[in-house]
């Protein structure tokens, strides 16, 4: 089974080394808060990334000495997922206390006290993404999402995303009872990936955007050339039509001035030739612009002669 782009991003995020205690706390908080449940009666989250499951278990143990258990379940057409949960009641109480929660909140909100320094929102978002985030493969679209089951948390997350040093312009939509906080556009998705700690994936998004722009430019160029070809063809058609009428009306090419006759005959007999090729057949040869100029005169004169003869 090919590894998805989102799974690649999560693996890259999980390789990030933690440098400061404040950010470790913020990331751990992001992972736990954005999980399925974060309360007295249960703390659990489900992730398809085994690296993320390992990371949260390790971080939580380091920070709070609580033990997390991990079991593998088959979800969505036999994609394996890890369910991470805190089974011991005292462990849950310790974790909730550590992050300044009671575990009995009616509406769960983001406790900003866990984002101590300027560096911490990025780490919190990395944690949140590992638990509830996904990102579309950039060959299809530029879109990154956090699927949040609770409305107030989705609002707090949107507010936090709106305060970042890079403008990612989050939007919110609803899907199957969950709140989807999304970021759209190659530059914004790439900026957020960089901020969260996945510069390699961010680069892939930008490279895909550049490739697509280049391809569009080539297409535009091709369309432009096709249009020009159409113009050339229709000019030739008009010239030949005018000469045909001249012949049909019995006037003949000799009705044209002598210096234009040879070119008129060449054009009439060779509708497929370009101006340059016509010029090369003339004696003496004539430049492309010279041919263009004379053919215009041929057409105008032929049309005028026909009108006069009618
Ligand atoms: Zn920090």
XYZ file of C-alpha atoms and ligand atoms in Angstrom:
311
model
C 0.000 0.000 0.000
C 1.544 3.378 -0.973
C 2.129 5.698 1.947
C -0.125 8.750 1.736
C 1.218 12.287 1.739
C -0.506 12.911 5.095
C 1.231 9.866 6.583
C 4.562 11.142 5.239
C 3.940 14.511 6.888
C 3.134 12.849 10.217
C 6.278 10.742 10.057
C 8.315 13.866 9.335
C 6.704 15.696 12.273
C 7.408 12.754 14.575
C 11.100 12.876 13.699
C 11.319 16.418 15.061
C 13.528 16.585 18.119
C 12.215 18.449 21.124
C 14.552 21.198 22.215
C 12.622 22.952 24.950
C 10.419 21.756 27.778
C 7.811 24.425 27.030
C 7.281 23.125 23.488
C 7.197 19.498 24.597
C 4.372 20.393 26.941
C 2.570 22.362 24.223
C 2.812 19.522 21.686
C 1.721 16.894 24.189
C -1.229 19.095 25.138
C -2.191 19.533 21.464
C -2.214 15.766 20.931
C -4.284 14.967 24.024
C -6.720 17.901 23.875
C -7.612 17.285 20.217
C -8.194 13.576 20.751
C -11.486 11.773 21.087
C -11.944 12.385 24.827
C -10.073 14.511 27.345
C -11.927 14.271 30.651
C -12.039 12.604 34.048
C -13.850 9.541 32.758
C -11.547 8.967 29.831
C -8.573 10.276 27.892
C -8.120 8.709 24.478
C -7.240 9.392 20.905
C -7.146 7.412 17.677
C -4.427 7.832 15.093
C -3.431 5.962 11.947
C 0.176 6.975 12.566
C 2.015 4.492 14.757
C 4.853 6.998 15.072
C 2.428 9.534 16.544
C 1.039 6.930 18.973
C 4.565 6.177 20.166
C 5.436 9.851 20.465
C 2.413 10.749 22.593
C 2.955 7.786 24.905
C 6.590 8.716 25.386
C 5.962 12.432 25.897
C 3.121 11.970 28.339
C 5.187 9.507 30.374
C 8.133 11.928 30.475
C 5.985 14.884 31.505
C 3.497 13.322 33.920
C 4.742 9.770 34.567
C 1.326 8.549 33.393
C 1.147 5.291 31.456
C -0.641 5.255 28.128
C -1.790 2.007 26.591
C -1.885 1.487 22.852
C -3.906 -1.083 20.984
C -4.262 -1.559 17.256
C -7.693 -1.622 15.651
C -8.759 -2.042 12.047
C -10.610 1.002 10.806
C -11.837 2.194 7.408
C -11.418 -0.724 5.001
C -8.814 -2.447 7.159
C -6.493 0.525 7.630
C -4.816 -0.200 10.947
C -5.117 2.540 13.552
C -3.779 2.923 17.065
C -6.080 3.733 19.943
C -4.109 5.428 22.682
C -5.776 5.713 26.088
C -5.043 6.381 29.721
C -6.612 3.523 31.621
C -5.694 4.409 35.214
C -7.955 6.949 36.909
C -5.091 8.499 38.927
C -3.011 8.866 35.757
C -5.876 10.708 34.083
C -6.236 13.024 37.082
C -2.498 13.735 36.999
C -2.535 14.563 33.269
C -5.599 16.820 33.558
C -4.080 18.626 36.516
C -0.755 19.022 34.719
C -2.509 20.856 31.870
C -4.740 22.917 34.175
C -7.991 21.091 33.477
C -10.508 19.672 35.948
C -11.753 16.982 33.580
C -15.336 18.001 34.396
C -15.623 20.990 32.061
C -19.004 21.292 30.331
C -17.330 22.860 27.319
C -13.740 21.971 26.704
C -11.598 24.998 25.856
C -7.986 25.587 24.953
C -6.032 26.516 28.089
C -3.591 29.137 26.840
C -1.474 28.778 29.970
C 0.007 25.667 28.314
C 1.428 27.801 25.507
C 3.983 29.584 27.627
C 6.255 31.156 25.026
C 6.137 32.451 21.467
C 7.600 29.166 20.242
C 4.775 27.100 21.715
C 1.752 27.636 19.389
C 3.660 25.916 16.546
C 4.335 22.925 18.792
C 0.735 22.808 19.968
C -0.405 22.776 16.329
C 2.047 19.973 15.507
C 0.476 17.929 18.297
C -3.044 18.792 17.172
C -2.193 17.856 13.587
C -0.745 14.504 14.663
C -4.021 13.663 16.412
C -6.755 15.187 14.252
C -5.063 16.593 11.171
C -4.786 15.566 7.578
C -3.422 17.092 4.398
C -4.413 16.394 0.796
C -1.731 15.177 -1.593
C -0.511 18.328 -3.425
C -0.934 16.591 -6.787
C -4.697 16.814 -6.117
C -5.276 19.966 -4.064
C -3.650 22.300 -1.538
C -5.657 21.725 1.626
C -4.777 20.972 5.227
C -7.431 20.139 7.826
C -7.944 19.678 11.544
C -11.069 17.632 12.233
C -12.256 18.731 15.667
C -15.217 17.011 17.330
C -16.083 19.981 19.570
C -17.316 23.392 18.447
C -15.608 25.572 21.068
C -12.300 23.832 20.572
C -12.603 24.364 16.821
C -13.108 28.076 17.491
C -10.106 28.244 19.816
C -7.995 26.456 17.228
C -9.160 28.847 14.487
C -8.288 31.825 16.685
C -4.828 30.416 17.385
C -4.208 29.805 13.664
C -5.278 33.377 12.988
C -2.587 34.722 15.338
C 0.385 32.986 13.722
C 3.290 35.037 12.341
C 2.345 33.705 8.869
C -1.156 34.434 7.538
C -2.778 31.037 6.959
C -6.390 32.327 6.881
C -8.219 29.379 8.443
C -11.823 28.558 7.530
C -14.315 26.289 9.279
C -16.895 23.924 7.843
C -18.970 21.102 9.291
C -18.729 17.491 8.232
C -20.498 14.502 9.766
C -21.027 16.249 13.100
C -17.410 17.410 13.365
C -15.909 20.862 12.840
C -13.320 21.003 10.098
C -10.793 23.801 10.471
C -9.093 24.071 7.088
C -6.260 25.928 5.381
C -6.355 26.298 1.592
C -3.768 27.349 -0.984
C -0.248 26.096 -1.721
C 1.579 28.958 0.014
C -0.509 28.837 3.197
C -0.394 25.042 3.474
C 3.334 25.138 2.866
C 3.845 27.911 5.452
C 1.916 26.001 8.090
C 3.787 22.747 7.379
C 7.086 24.596 7.785
C 5.903 26.186 11.010
C 4.767 22.861 12.465
C 8.109 21.276 11.624
C 7.688 19.551 8.236
C 9.892 21.614 5.882
C 10.428 18.684 3.507
C 6.689 18.254 2.922
C 6.335 22.056 2.646
C 8.921 22.043 -0.142
C 7.023 19.293 -1.973
C 3.877 21.434 -1.930
C 5.735 24.428 -3.380
C 7.470 22.319 -6.010
C 4.119 20.905 -7.091
C 2.714 24.416 -7.350
C 5.658 25.552 -9.506
C 5.367 22.500 -11.722
C 1.665 23.173 -12.228
C 2.280 26.846 -13.037
C 4.934 25.874 -15.570
C 2.579 23.387 -17.184
C -0.177 26.010 -17.394
C 2.216 28.436 -19.000
C 3.173 25.851 -21.628
C -0.529 25.226 -22.277
C -1.202 28.946 -22.634
C 1.716 29.235 -25.055
C 0.376 26.319 -27.104
C -3.104 27.857 -27.169
C -1.588 31.156 -28.268
C 0.293 29.480 -31.110
C -2.799 27.573 -32.196
C -4.755 30.826 -32.235
C -2.068 32.466 -34.371
C -2.092 29.530 -36.726
C -5.857 29.998 -37.029
C -5.337 33.673 -37.871
C -2.806 32.793 -40.580
C -5.133 30.200 -42.036
C -8.099 32.547 -42.099
C -6.007 35.281 -43.774
C -5.001 32.794 -46.473
C -8.621 31.714 -46.856
C -9.697 35.316 -47.387
C -6.984 35.866 -50.013
C -7.961 32.751 -51.921
C -11.652 33.549 -51.704
C -11.031 37.003 -53.191
C -8.919 35.538 -56.018
C -11.516 32.824 -56.671
C -14.226 35.474 -57.121
C -11.955 37.388 -59.451
C -11.640 34.257 -61.607
C -15.324 33.350 -61.267
C -16.343 36.758 -62.566
C -14.152 36.203 -65.625
C -11.770 39.003 -64.718
C -8.777 36.728 -64.213
C -5.516 37.448 -62.478
C -4.450 39.715 -65.331
C -6.876 42.281 -63.896
C -4.287 42.788 -61.170
C -1.207 44.998 -61.615
C 1.700 43.129 -63.156
C 3.904 43.286 -60.016
C 1.246 41.447 -58.007
C 0.227 38.774 -60.496
C 2.967 36.230 -59.797
C 2.318 36.358 -56.043
C -1.455 36.121 -56.573
C -1.015 33.031 -58.743
C 1.370 31.434 -56.250
C -1.050 32.051 -53.397
C -4.016 30.759 -55.369
C -2.183 27.553 -56.294
C -0.550 27.009 -52.886
C -3.036 27.808 -50.117
C -1.006 25.856 -47.563
C 2.224 27.850 -47.910
C 3.353 30.293 -45.240
C 4.208 33.874 -46.138
C 7.898 33.078 -45.847
C 7.607 30.104 -48.189
C 5.666 32.191 -50.726
C 8.381 34.838 -50.584
C 11.071 32.268 -51.331
C 9.230 31.096 -54.462
C 9.103 34.596 -55.954
C 11.715 35.928 -58.412
C 13.384 37.861 -56.981
C 12.585 36.481 -53.514
C 10.651 38.704 -51.130
C 10.698 39.004 -47.343
C 7.853 37.757 -45.198
C 6.637 41.275 -44.433
C 6.941 42.211 -48.115
C 4.759 39.224 -49.040
C 2.298 40.109 -46.274
C 2.026 43.680 -47.518
C 1.548 42.682 -51.169
C -0.988 39.989 -50.359
C -3.036 42.552 -48.485
C -2.974 44.720 -51.607
C -3.891 41.722 -53.789
C -6.881 40.944 -51.573
C -8.076 44.544 -51.378
C -7.691 45.079 -55.114
C -9.422 41.799 -55.968
C -12.334 42.624 -53.696
C -12.559 46.133 -55.120
C -12.466 44.889 -58.761
C -15.224 42.386 -58.001
C -17.413 45.023 -56.371
C -16.922 47.300 -59.359
C -17.792 44.531 -61.827
C -21.000 43.566 -60.053
Zn 7.902 26.578 23.472
